Amino acid sequence: MPDRRAALQQTSVPTFAQMLEKVRYEGAYPTRERAEEAVRLVVAGLGRQLTGDERVELAACLPHEAARILAEQIPDTEPLTGWAFVKDLAARTGASLATTRWDTGSVLTTVAALAGPELLTRVLRRLPSGYALLFGRAELPQPVKEAA
């Protein structure tokens, strides 16, 4: 475990402004403020879904402001599927499901790039089904386990 933490400390974490610009570009948002609204909404929602070491390691990959938003959330006792996650965020803001799905994908693809493939794989294993597409990955079916 110390090797993983050392590797995390050595990687360069972008500033919050850089993260916002990436989300703004990816989401084609007209303003930085609109991108920031999306980041705050989606990262807070992710903080309510994610637990364990992956939560801590993901926070270490994010800019300080985003990491704080993630870490301040109390995880839900019943994790939501990917689609339920989008519906929950839409209900919290009053936005349409289409707009919320766009916001979610724009932010989580940026988070995925910051996390890297190995951590993202572990994050997806911790979350219920339906999140892979939100992070910009194909969702592959789990292999069927045969009874012994």
mmCIF file of C-alpha atoms in Angstrom:
data_model
loop_
_atom_site.group_PDB
_atom_site.id
_atom_site.type_symbol
_atom_site.label_atom_id
_atom_site.label_comp_id
_atom_site.label_asym_id
_atom_site.label_seq_id
_atom_site.Cartn_x
_atom_site.Cartn_y
_atom_site.Cartn_z
ATOM 1 C CA MET A 1 0.000 0.000 0.000
ATOM 2 C CA PRO A 2 2.779 2.531 0.690
ATOM 3 C CA ASP A 3 3.933 2.211 -2.936
ATOM 4 C CA ARG A 4 0.489 3.228 -4.192
ATOM 5 C CA ARG A 5 0.338 6.250 -1.885
ATOM 6 C CA ALA A 6 3.823 7.317 -2.925
ATOM 7 C CA ALA A 7 2.824 7.055 -6.577
ATOM 8 C CA LEU A 8 -0.255 9.170 -5.887
ATOM 9 C CA GLN A 9 1.796 11.860 -4.203
ATOM 10 C CA GLN A 10 4.215 12.009 -7.132
ATOM 11 C CA THR A 11 1.565 12.555 -9.799
ATOM 12 C CA SER A 12 0.707 16.091 -10.756
ATOM 13 C CA VAL A 13 -2.817 17.089 -9.773
ATOM 14 C CA PRO A 14 -4.292 19.859 -11.909
ATOM 15 C CA THR A 15 -5.744 22.991 -10.385
ATOM 16 C CA PHE A 16 -9.482 23.348 -9.948
ATOM 17 C CA ALA A 17 -9.462 25.985 -12.697
ATOM 18 C CA GLN A 18 -7.779 23.502 -15.066
ATOM 19 C CA MET A 19 -10.354 20.857 -14.190
ATOM 20 C CA LEU A 20 -13.166 23.323 -14.852
ATOM 21 C CA GLU A 21 -11.696 24.243 -18.232
ATOM 22 C CA LYS A 22 -11.481 20.563 -19.210
ATOM 23 C CA VAL A 23 -15.100 19.987 -18.158
ATOM 24 C CA ARG A 24 -16.132 23.185 -19.950
ATOM 25 C CA TYR A 25 -14.464 21.965 -23.126
ATOM 26 C CA GLU A 26 -15.754 18.367 -22.861
ATOM 27 C CA GLY A 27 -19.290 19.502 -22.068
ATOM 28 C CA ALA A 28 -19.320 22.464 -24.484
ATOM 29 C CA TYR A 29 -20.536 24.706 -21.670
ATOM 30 C CA PRO A 30 -20.863 28.394 -22.542
ATOM 31 C CA THR A 31 -19.259 29.606 -19.301
ATOM 32 C CA ARG A 32 -16.849 28.457 -16.632
ATOM 33 C CA GLU A 33 -19.619 29.029 -14.058
ATOM 34 C CA ARG A 34 -21.868 26.502 -15.787
ATOM 35 C CA ALA A 35 -19.035 23.961 -15.845
ATOM 36 C CA GLU A 36 -18.435 24.591 -12.136
ATOM 37 C CA GLU A 37 -22.113 23.957 -11.340
ATOM 38 C CA ALA A 38 -21.855 20.607 -13.107
ATOM 39 C CA VAL A 39 -18.615 19.697 -11.324
ATOM 40 C CA ARG A 40 -19.980 20.538 -7.891
ATOM 41 C CA LEU A 41 -23.222 18.617 -8.492
ATOM 42 C CA VAL A 42 -21.669 15.471 -9.954
ATOM 43 C CA VAL A 43 -18.633 15.230 -7.657
ATOM 44 C CA ALA A 44 -20.882 15.665 -4.596
ATOM 45 C CA GLY A 45 -23.172 12.951 -5.939
ATOM 46 C CA LEU A 46 -20.214 10.643 -6.504
ATOM 47 C CA GLY A 47 -19.097 11.318 -2.940
ATOM 48 C CA ARG A 48 -22.463 10.001 -1.733
ATOM 49 C CA GLN A 49 -21.943 6.762 -3.686
ATOM 50 C CA LEU A 50 -18.290 5.849 -3.251
ATOM 51 C CA THR A 51 -16.690 4.329 -0.162
ATOM 52 C CA GLY A 52 -13.470 2.652 0.885
ATOM 53 C CA ASP A 53 -9.897 3.079 -0.288
ATOM 54 C CA GLU A 54 -11.086 3.996 -3.765
ATOM 55 C CA ARG A 55 -12.830 7.077 -2.360
ATOM 56 C CA VAL A 56 -9.624 8.201 -0.631
ATOM 57 C CA GLU A 57 -7.429 7.490 -3.656
ATOM 58 C CA LEU A 58 -9.820 9.224 -6.033
ATOM 59 C CA ALA A 59 -9.865 12.314 -3.814
ATOM 60 C CA ALA A 60 -6.055 12.351 -3.963
ATOM 61 C CA CYS A 61 -6.233 12.536 -7.775
ATOM 62 C CA LEU A 62 -8.581 15.513 -7.810
ATOM 63 C CA PRO A 63 -7.813 19.201 -7.328
ATOM 64 C CA HIS A 64 -8.176 20.279 -3.696
ATOM 65 C CA GLU A 65 -11.584 21.927 -4.144
ATOM 66 C CA ALA A 66 -13.045 18.904 -5.935
ATOM 67 C CA ALA A 67 -11.490 16.506 -3.418
ATOM 68 C CA ARG A 68 -13.082 18.473 -0.592
ATOM 69 C CA ILE A 69 -16.509 18.324 -2.271
ATOM 70 C CA LEU A 70 -16.153 14.545 -2.683
ATOM 71 C CA ALA A 71 -14.899 13.945 0.859
ATOM 72 C CA GLU A 72 -17.518 16.137 2.578
ATOM 73 C CA GLN A 73 -20.351 13.882 1.446
ATOM 74 C CA ILE A 74 -21.734 11.176 3.684
ATOM 75 C CA PRO A 75 -22.080 7.968 1.656
ATOM 76 C CA ASP A 76 -25.633 6.726 1.138
ATOM 77 C CA THR A 77 -26.542 3.485 2.871
ATOM 78 C CA GLU A 78 -28.051 2.139 -0.359
ATOM 79 C CA PRO A 79 -25.878 2.883 -3.404
ATOM 80 C CA LEU A 80 -27.687 3.927 -6.567
ATOM 81 C CA THR A 81 -27.315 2.334 -9.989
ATOM 82 C CA GLY A 82 -25.897 4.605 -12.673
ATOM 83 C CA TRP A 83 -29.329 5.554 -14.025
ATOM 84 C CA ALA A 84 -30.741 6.116 -10.518
ATOM 85 C CA PHE A 85 -27.700 8.315 -9.844
ATOM 86 C CA VAL A 86 -28.566 10.528 -12.831
ATOM 87 C CA LYS A 87 -32.232 10.667 -11.791
ATOM 88 C CA ASP A 88 -31.241 11.611 -8.228
ATOM 89 C CA LEU A 89 -29.036 14.464 -9.459
ATOM 90 C CA ALA A 90 -31.824 15.695 -11.767
ATOM 91 C CA ALA A 91 -34.303 15.673 -8.882
ATOM 92 C CA ARG A 92 -31.901 17.664 -6.686
ATOM 93 C CA THR A 93 -31.524 20.408 -9.308
ATOM 94 C CA GLY A 94 -34.807 20.322 -11.169
ATOM 95 C CA ALA A 95 -32.908 19.894 -14.451
ATOM 96 C CA SER A 96 -34.052 17.515 -17.176
ATOM 97 C CA LEU A 97 -32.719 13.968 -17.260
ATOM 98 C CA ALA A 98 -31.009 14.689 -20.592
ATOM 99 C CA THR A 99 -29.192 17.743 -19.226
ATOM 100 C CA THR A 100 -28.215 15.905 -16.057
ATOM 101 C CA ARG A 101 -26.932 12.906 -18.041
ATOM 102 C CA TRP A 102 -24.838 15.304 -20.155
ATOM 103 C CA ASP A 103 -23.454 17.013 -17.042
ATOM 104 C CA THR A 104 -22.683 13.677 -15.430
ATOM 105 C CA GLY A 105 -20.799 12.351 -18.445
ATOM 106 C CA SER A 106 -18.892 15.599 -18.936
ATOM 107 C CA VAL A 107 -17.671 15.607 -15.349
ATOM 108 C CA LEU A 108 -17.071 11.891 -14.860
ATOM 109 C CA THR A 109 -15.026 11.511 -18.052
ATOM 110 C CA THR A 110 -12.758 14.234 -16.694
ATOM 111 C CA VAL A 111 -12.623 12.467 -13.303
ATOM 112 C CA ALA A 112 -11.788 9.217 -15.124
ATOM 113 C CA ALA A 113 -8.854 10.873 -16.895
ATOM 114 C CA LEU A 114 -7.544 12.209 -13.575
ATOM 115 C CA ALA A 115 -7.960 8.842 -11.843
ATOM 116 C CA GLY A 116 -6.279 6.745 -14.509
ATOM 117 C CA PRO A 117 -7.350 3.323 -15.785
ATOM 118 C CA GLU A 118 -6.320 1.187 -12.804
ATOM 119 C CA LEU A 119 -8.069 3.280 -10.157
ATOM 120 C CA LEU A 120 -11.099 3.787 -12.383
ATOM 121 C CA THR A 121 -11.457 0.016 -12.784
ATOM 122 C CA ARG A 122 -11.459 -0.377 -8.999
ATOM 123 C CA VAL A 123 -13.937 2.504 -8.582
ATOM 124 C CA LEU A 124 -16.284 0.861 -11.076
ATOM 125 C CA ARG A 125 -16.028 -2.459 -9.257
ATOM 126 C CA ARG A 126 -17.123 -0.722 -6.057
ATOM 127 C CA LEU A 127 -20.135 1.003 -7.643
ATOM 128 C CA PRO A 128 -23.379 -0.700 -8.763
ATOM 129 C CA SER A 129 -24.037 -1.305 -12.450
ATOM 130 C CA GLY A 130 -24.514 1.527 -14.888
ATOM 131 C CA TYR A 131 -21.583 3.796 -14.023
ATOM 132 C CA ALA A 132 -19.085 2.676 -16.674
ATOM 133 C CA LEU A 133 -20.827 4.565 -19.478
ATOM 134 C CA LEU A 134 -21.047 7.664 -17.276
ATOM 135 C CA PHE A 135 -17.241 7.513 -16.924
ATOM 136 C CA GLY A 136 -16.845 7.034 -20.689
ATOM 137 C CA ARG A 137 -16.188 3.290 -20.635
ATOM 138 C CA ALA A 138 -18.095 0.399 -22.137
ATOM 139 C CA GLU A 139 -19.933 -1.593 -19.510
ATOM 140 C CA LEU A 140 -18.999 -5.205 -19.962
ATOM 141 C CA PRO A 141 -21.256 -7.898 -18.545
ATOM 142 C CA GLN A 142 -19.960 -9.759 -15.533
ATOM 143 C CA PRO A 143 -19.008 -13.385 -16.250
ATOM 144 C CA VAL A 144 -21.615 -15.897 -15.110
ATOM 145 C CA LYS A 145 -20.372 -18.041 -12.246
ATOM 146 C CA GLU A 146 -21.245 -21.696 -12.595
ATOM 147 C CA ALA A 147 -22.587 -23.579 -9.602
ATOM 148 C CA ALA A 148 -20.148 -26.086 -8.175
#
